[in-house]
PDB file of C-alpha atoms in Angstrom:
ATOM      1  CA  UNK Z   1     -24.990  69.363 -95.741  1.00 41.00           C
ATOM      2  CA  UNK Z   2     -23.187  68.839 -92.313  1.00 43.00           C
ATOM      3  CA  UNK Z   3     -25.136  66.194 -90.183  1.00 46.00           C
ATOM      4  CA  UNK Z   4     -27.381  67.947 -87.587  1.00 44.00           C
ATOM      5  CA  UNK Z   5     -26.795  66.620 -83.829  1.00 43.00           C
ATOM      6  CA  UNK Z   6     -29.762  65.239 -81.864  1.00 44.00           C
ATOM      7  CA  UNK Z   7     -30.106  66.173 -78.267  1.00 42.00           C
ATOM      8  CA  UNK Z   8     -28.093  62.898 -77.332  1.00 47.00           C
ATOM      9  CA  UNK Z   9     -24.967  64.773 -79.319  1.00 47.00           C
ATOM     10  CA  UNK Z  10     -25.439  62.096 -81.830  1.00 47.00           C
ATOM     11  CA  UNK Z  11     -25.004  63.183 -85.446  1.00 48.00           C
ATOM     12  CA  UNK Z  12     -28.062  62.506 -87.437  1.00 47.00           C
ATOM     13  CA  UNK Z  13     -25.866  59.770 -90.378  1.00 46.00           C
ATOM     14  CA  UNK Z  14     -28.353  58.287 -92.325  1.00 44.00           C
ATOM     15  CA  UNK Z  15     -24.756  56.651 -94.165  1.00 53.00           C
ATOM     16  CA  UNK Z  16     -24.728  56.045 -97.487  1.00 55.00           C
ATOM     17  CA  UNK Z  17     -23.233  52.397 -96.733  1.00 76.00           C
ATOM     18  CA  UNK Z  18     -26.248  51.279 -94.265  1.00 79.00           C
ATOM     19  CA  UNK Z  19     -29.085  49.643 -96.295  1.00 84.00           C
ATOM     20  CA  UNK Z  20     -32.771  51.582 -96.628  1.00 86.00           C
ATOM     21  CA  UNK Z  21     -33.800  49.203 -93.370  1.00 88.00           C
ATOM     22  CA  UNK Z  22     -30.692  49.708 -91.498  1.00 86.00           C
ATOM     23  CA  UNK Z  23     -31.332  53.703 -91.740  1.00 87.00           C
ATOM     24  CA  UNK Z  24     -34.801  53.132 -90.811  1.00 89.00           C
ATOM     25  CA  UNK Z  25     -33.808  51.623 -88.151  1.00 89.00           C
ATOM     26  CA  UNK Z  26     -31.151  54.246 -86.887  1.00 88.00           C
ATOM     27  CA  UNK Z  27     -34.260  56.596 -87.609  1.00 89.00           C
ATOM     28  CA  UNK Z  28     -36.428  54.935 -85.440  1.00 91.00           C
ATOM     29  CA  UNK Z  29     -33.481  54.359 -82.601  1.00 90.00           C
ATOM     30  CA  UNK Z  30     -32.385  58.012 -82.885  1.00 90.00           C
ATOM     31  CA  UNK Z  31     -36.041  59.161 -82.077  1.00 92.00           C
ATOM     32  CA  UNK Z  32     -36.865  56.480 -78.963  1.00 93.00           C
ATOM     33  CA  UNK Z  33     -33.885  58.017 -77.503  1.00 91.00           C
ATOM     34  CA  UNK Z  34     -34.638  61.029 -77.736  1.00 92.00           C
ATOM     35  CA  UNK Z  35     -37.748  60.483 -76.187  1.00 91.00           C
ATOM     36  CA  UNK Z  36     -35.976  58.408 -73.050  1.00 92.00           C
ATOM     37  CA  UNK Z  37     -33.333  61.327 -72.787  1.00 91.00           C
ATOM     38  CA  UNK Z  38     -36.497  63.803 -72.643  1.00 90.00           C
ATOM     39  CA  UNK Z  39     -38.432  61.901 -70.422  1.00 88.00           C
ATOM     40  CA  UNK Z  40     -35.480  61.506 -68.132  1.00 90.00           C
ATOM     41  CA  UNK Z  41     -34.476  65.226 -68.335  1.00 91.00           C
ATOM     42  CA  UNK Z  42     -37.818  66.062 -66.580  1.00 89.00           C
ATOM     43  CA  UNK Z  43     -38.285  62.970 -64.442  1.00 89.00           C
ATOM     44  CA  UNK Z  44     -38.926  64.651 -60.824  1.00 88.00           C
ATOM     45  CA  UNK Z  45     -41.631  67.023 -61.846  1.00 88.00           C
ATOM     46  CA  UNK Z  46     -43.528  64.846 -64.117  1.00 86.00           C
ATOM     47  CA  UNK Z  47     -43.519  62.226 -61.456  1.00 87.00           C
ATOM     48  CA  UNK Z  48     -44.634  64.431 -59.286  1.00 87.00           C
ATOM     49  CA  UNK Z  49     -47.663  65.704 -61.775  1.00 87.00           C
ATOM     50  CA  UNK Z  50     -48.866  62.164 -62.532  1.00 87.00           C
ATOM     51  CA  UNK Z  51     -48.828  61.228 -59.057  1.00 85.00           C
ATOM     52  CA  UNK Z  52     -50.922  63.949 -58.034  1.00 87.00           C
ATOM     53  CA  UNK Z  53     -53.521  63.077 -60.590  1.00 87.00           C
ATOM     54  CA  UNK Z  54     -56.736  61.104 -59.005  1.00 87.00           C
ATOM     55  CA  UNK Z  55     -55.985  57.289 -58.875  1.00 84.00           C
ATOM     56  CA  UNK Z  56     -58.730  56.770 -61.474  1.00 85.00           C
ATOM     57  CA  UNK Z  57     -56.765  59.102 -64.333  1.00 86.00           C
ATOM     58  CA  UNK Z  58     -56.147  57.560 -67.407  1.00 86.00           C
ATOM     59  CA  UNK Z  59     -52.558  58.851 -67.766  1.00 81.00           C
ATOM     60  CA  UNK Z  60     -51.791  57.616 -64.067  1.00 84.00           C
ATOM     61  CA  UNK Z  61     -50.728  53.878 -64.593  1.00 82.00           C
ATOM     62  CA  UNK Z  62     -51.717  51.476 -60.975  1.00 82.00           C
ATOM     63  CA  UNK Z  63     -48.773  51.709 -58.530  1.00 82.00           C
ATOM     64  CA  UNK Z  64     -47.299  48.298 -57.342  1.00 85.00           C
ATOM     65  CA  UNK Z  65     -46.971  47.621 -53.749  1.00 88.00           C
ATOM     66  CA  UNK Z  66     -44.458  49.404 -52.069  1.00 87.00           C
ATOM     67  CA  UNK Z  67     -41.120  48.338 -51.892  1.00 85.00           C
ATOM     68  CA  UNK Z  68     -38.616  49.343 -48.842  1.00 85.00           C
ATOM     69  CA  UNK Z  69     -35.698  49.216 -48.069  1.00 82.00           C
ATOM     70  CA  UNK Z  70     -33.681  48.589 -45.046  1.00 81.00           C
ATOM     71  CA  UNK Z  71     -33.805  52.255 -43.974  1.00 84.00           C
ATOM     72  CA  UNK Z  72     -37.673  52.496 -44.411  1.00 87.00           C
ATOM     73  CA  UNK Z  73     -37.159  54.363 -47.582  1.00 87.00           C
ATOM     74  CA  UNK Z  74     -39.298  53.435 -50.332  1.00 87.00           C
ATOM     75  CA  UNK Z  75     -37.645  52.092 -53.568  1.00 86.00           C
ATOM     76  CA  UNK Z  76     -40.095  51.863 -55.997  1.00 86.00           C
ATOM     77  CA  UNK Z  77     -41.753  55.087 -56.674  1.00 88.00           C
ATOM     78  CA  UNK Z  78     -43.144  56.017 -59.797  1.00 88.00           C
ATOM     79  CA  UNK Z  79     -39.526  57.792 -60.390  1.00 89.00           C
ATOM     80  CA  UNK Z  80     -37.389  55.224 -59.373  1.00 90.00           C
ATOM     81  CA  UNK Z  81     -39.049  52.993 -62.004  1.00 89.00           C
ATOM     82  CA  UNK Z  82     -39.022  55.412 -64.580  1.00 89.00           C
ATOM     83  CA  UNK Z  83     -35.363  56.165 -64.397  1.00 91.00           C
ATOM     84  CA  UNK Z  84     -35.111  52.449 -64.168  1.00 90.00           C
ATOM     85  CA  UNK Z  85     -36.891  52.035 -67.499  1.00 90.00           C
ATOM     86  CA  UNK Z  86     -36.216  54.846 -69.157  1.00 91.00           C
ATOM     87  CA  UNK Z  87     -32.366  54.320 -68.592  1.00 89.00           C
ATOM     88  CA  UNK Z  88     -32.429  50.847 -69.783  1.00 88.00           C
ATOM     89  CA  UNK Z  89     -34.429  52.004 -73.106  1.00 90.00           C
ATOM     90  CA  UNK Z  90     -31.736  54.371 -73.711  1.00 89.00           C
ATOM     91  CA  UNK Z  91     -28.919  51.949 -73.172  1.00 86.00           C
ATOM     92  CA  UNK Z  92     -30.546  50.071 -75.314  1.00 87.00           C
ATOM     93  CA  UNK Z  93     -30.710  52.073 -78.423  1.00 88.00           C
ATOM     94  CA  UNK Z  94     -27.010  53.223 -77.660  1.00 85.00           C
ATOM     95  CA  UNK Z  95     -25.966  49.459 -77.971  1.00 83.00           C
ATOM     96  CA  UNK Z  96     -27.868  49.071 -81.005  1.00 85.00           C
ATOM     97  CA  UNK Z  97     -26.612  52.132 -82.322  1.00 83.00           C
ATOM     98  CA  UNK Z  98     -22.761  51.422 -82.000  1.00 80.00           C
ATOM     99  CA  UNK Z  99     -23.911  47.941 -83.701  1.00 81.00           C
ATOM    100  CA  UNK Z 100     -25.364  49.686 -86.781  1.00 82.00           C
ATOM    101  CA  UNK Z 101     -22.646  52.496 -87.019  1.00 79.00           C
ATOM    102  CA  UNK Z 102     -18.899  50.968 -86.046  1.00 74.00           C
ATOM    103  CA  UNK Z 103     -17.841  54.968 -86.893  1.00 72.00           C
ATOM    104  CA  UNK Z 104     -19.831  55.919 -84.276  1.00 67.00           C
ATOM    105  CA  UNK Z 105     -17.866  53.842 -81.354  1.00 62.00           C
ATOM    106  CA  UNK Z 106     -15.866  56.894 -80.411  1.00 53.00           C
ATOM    107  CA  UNK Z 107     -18.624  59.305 -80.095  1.00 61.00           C
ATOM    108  CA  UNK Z 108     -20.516  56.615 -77.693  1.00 61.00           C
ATOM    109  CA  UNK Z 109     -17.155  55.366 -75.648  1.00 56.00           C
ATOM    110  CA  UNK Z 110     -18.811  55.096 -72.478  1.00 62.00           C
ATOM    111  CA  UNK Z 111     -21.262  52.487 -74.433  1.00 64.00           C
ATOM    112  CA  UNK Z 112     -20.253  48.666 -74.270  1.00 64.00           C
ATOM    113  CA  UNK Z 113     -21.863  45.506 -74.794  1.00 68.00           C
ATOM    114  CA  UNK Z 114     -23.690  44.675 -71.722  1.00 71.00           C
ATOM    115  CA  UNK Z 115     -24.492  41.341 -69.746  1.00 78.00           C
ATOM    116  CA  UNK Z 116     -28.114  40.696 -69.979  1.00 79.00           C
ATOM    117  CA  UNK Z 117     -29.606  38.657 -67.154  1.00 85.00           C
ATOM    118  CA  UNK Z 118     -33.197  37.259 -66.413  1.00 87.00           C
ATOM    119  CA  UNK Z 119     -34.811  35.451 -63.513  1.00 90.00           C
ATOM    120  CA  UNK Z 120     -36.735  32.395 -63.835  1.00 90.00           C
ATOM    121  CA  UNK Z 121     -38.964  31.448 -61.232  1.00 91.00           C
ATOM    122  CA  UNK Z 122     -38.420  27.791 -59.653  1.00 91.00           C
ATOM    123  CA  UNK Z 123     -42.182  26.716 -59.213  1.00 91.00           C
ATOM    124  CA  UNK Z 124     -41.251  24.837 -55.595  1.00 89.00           C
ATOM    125  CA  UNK Z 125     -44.804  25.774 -54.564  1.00 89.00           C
ATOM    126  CA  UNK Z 126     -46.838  23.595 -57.021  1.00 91.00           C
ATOM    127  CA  UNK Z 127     -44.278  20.907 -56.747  1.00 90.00           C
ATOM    128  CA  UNK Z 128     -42.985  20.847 -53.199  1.00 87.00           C
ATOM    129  CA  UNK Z 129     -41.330  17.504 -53.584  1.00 90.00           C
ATOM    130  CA  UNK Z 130     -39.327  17.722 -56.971  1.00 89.00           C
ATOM    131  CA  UNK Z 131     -35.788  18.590 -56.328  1.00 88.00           C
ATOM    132  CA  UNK Z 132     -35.232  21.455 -59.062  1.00 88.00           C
ATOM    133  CA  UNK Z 133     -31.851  22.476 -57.476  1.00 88.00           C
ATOM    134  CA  UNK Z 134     -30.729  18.496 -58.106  1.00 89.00           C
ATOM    135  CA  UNK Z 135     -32.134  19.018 -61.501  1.00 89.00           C
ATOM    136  CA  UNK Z 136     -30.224  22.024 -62.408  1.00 90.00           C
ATOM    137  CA  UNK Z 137     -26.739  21.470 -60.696  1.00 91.00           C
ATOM    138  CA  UNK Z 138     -26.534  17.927 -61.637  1.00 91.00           C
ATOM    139  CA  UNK Z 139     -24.173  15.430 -60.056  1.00 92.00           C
ATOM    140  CA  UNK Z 140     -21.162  17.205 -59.106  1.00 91.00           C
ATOM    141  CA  UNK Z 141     -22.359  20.394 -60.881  1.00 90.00           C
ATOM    142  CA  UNK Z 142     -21.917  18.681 -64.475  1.00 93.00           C
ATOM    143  CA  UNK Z 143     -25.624  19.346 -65.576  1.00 92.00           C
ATOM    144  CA  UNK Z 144     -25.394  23.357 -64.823  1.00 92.00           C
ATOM    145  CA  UNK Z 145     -21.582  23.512 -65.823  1.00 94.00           C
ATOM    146  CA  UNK Z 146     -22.854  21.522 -69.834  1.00 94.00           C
ATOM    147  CA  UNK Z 147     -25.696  24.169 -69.760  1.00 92.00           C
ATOM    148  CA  UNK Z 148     -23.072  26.609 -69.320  1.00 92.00           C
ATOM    149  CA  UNK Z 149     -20.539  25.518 -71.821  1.00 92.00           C
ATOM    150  CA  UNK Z 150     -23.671  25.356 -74.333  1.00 92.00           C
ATOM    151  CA  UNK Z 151     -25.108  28.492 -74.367  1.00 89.00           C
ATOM    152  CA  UNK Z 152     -21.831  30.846 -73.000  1.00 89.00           C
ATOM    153  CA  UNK Z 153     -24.215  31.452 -70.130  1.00 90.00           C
ATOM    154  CA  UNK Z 154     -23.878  31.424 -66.324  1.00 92.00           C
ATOM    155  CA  UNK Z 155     -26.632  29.856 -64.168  1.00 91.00           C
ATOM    156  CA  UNK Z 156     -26.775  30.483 -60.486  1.00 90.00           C
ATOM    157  CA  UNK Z 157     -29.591  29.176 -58.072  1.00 89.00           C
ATOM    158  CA  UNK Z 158     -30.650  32.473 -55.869  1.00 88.00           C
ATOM    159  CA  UNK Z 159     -33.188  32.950 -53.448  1.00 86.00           C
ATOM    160  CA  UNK Z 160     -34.747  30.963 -50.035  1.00 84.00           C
ATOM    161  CA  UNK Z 161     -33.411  27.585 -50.049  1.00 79.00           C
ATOM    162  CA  UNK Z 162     -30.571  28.216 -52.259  1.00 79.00           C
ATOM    163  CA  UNK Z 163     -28.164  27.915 -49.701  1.00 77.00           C
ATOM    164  CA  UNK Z 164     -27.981  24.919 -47.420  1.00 70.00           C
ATOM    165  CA  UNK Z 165     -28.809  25.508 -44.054  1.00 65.00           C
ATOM    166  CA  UNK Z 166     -25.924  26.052 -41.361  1.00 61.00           C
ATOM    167  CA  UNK Z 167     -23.624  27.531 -44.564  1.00 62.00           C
ATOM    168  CA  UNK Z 168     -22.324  30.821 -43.598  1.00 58.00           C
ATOM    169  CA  UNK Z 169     -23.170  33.792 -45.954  1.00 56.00           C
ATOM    170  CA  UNK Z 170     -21.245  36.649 -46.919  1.00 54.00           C
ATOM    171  CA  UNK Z 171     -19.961  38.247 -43.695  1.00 55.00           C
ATOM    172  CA  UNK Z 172     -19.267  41.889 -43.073  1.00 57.00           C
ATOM    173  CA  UNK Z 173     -16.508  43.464 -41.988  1.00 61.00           C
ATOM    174  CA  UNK Z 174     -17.481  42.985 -38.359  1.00 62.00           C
ATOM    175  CA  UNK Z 175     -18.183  39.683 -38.680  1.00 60.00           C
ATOM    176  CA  UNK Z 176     -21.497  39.003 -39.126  1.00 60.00           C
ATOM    177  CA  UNK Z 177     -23.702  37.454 -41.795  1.00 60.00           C
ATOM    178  CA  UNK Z 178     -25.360  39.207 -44.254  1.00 59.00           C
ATOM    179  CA  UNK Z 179     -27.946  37.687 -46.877  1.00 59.00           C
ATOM    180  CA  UNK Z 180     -26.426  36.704 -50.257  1.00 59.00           C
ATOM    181  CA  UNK Z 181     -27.955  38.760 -53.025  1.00 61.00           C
ATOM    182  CA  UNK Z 182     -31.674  37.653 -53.752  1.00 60.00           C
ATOM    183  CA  UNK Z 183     -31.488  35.567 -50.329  1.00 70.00           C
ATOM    184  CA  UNK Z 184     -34.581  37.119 -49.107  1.00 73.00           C
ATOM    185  CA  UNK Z 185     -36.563  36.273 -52.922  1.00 83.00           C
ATOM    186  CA  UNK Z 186     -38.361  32.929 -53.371  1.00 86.00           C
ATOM    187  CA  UNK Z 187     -36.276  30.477 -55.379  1.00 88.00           C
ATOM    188  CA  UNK Z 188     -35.431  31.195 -58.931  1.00 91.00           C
ATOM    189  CA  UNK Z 189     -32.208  30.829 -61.393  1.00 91.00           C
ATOM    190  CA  UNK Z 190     -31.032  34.210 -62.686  1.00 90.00           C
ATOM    191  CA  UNK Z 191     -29.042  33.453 -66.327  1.00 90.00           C
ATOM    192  CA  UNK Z 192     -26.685  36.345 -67.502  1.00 90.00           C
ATOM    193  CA  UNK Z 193     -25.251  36.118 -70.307  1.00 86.00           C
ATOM    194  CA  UNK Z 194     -24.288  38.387 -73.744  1.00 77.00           C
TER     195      UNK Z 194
END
């Protein structure tokens, strides 16, 4: 029998040379994307329904505080962070997809390897007078460029207080500054790596 095609256009290949986990797996990863593909298909209007719902619903999750941008726009609305997640869910099981099946690489071309990155807090509030950035960068940046070399990792030092005072940011094309990415966060490291 022909393999049937999901509603990502992936064939269905439970392959004879994956082990009985490895096609469990694909299984699982073929339905959680179909799910994030669904759920992103009808985004807008189901927003829109669970929003209307009373606050006290039990399919209406709590909002977080609005978030704005510089235009007075607001950036995270219930659809914004759905996309957000649901997007990143279906990346996801692409990646691990093209892992499982090699064969499948030209049917998911647009899918590569991504750079993950995280953001760890710098806790300069509980302990005002430790000097983390010291800590990290080490004398003549040998401490964060060893951490670097060690895990195939980059470390970079973002947010208030990351750059020294009087040090020009990035400026625009008119010639002004503008705030570095994350300027306007309280201090943390953000770590990208593989």
């Amino acid at each position: 029998a022909a393999p049937s095609a999901t509603p990502a256009g992936l064939p269905s290949l439970l392959s004879s040379n994956l082990t009985a986990d490895q096609q469990s797996e694909l299984t699982s990863l073929q339905s959680r994307l179909r799910e994030a593909n669904r759920i992103l298909a009808n985004l807008p209007a189901e927003a829109v329904r669970v929003d209307s719902l009373p606050r006290d619903h039990p399919s209406r999750s709590p909002s977080p505080p609005p978030v704005y941008d510089a235009h007075g726009n607001r950036k995270n609305t219930r659809a914004n962070r759905w996309k957000e997640r649901y997007t990143e869910e279906r990346l996801v099981c692409l990646e691990r997809i093209a892992e499982l099946c090699p064969s499948m690489k030209p049917t998911l071309a647009g899918v590569t390897k991504r750079k993950r990155s995280r953001k760890i807090p710098i806790p300069v509030d509980e302990h005002p007078t430790y000097n983390f950035i010291g800590l990290i960068i080490g004398p003549r940046g040998k401490t964060q460029k060893d951490m670097e070399a060690k895990t195939g990792c980059k470390i970079a030092i973002r947010g208030k207080g990351s750059v020294k005072e009087g040090a020009k940011g990035r400026l625009t094309k008119n010639g002004t500054a503008q705030l570095a990415e994350g300027e306007d966060e309280p201090l943390h490291v953000v770590i990208t790596g593989d």
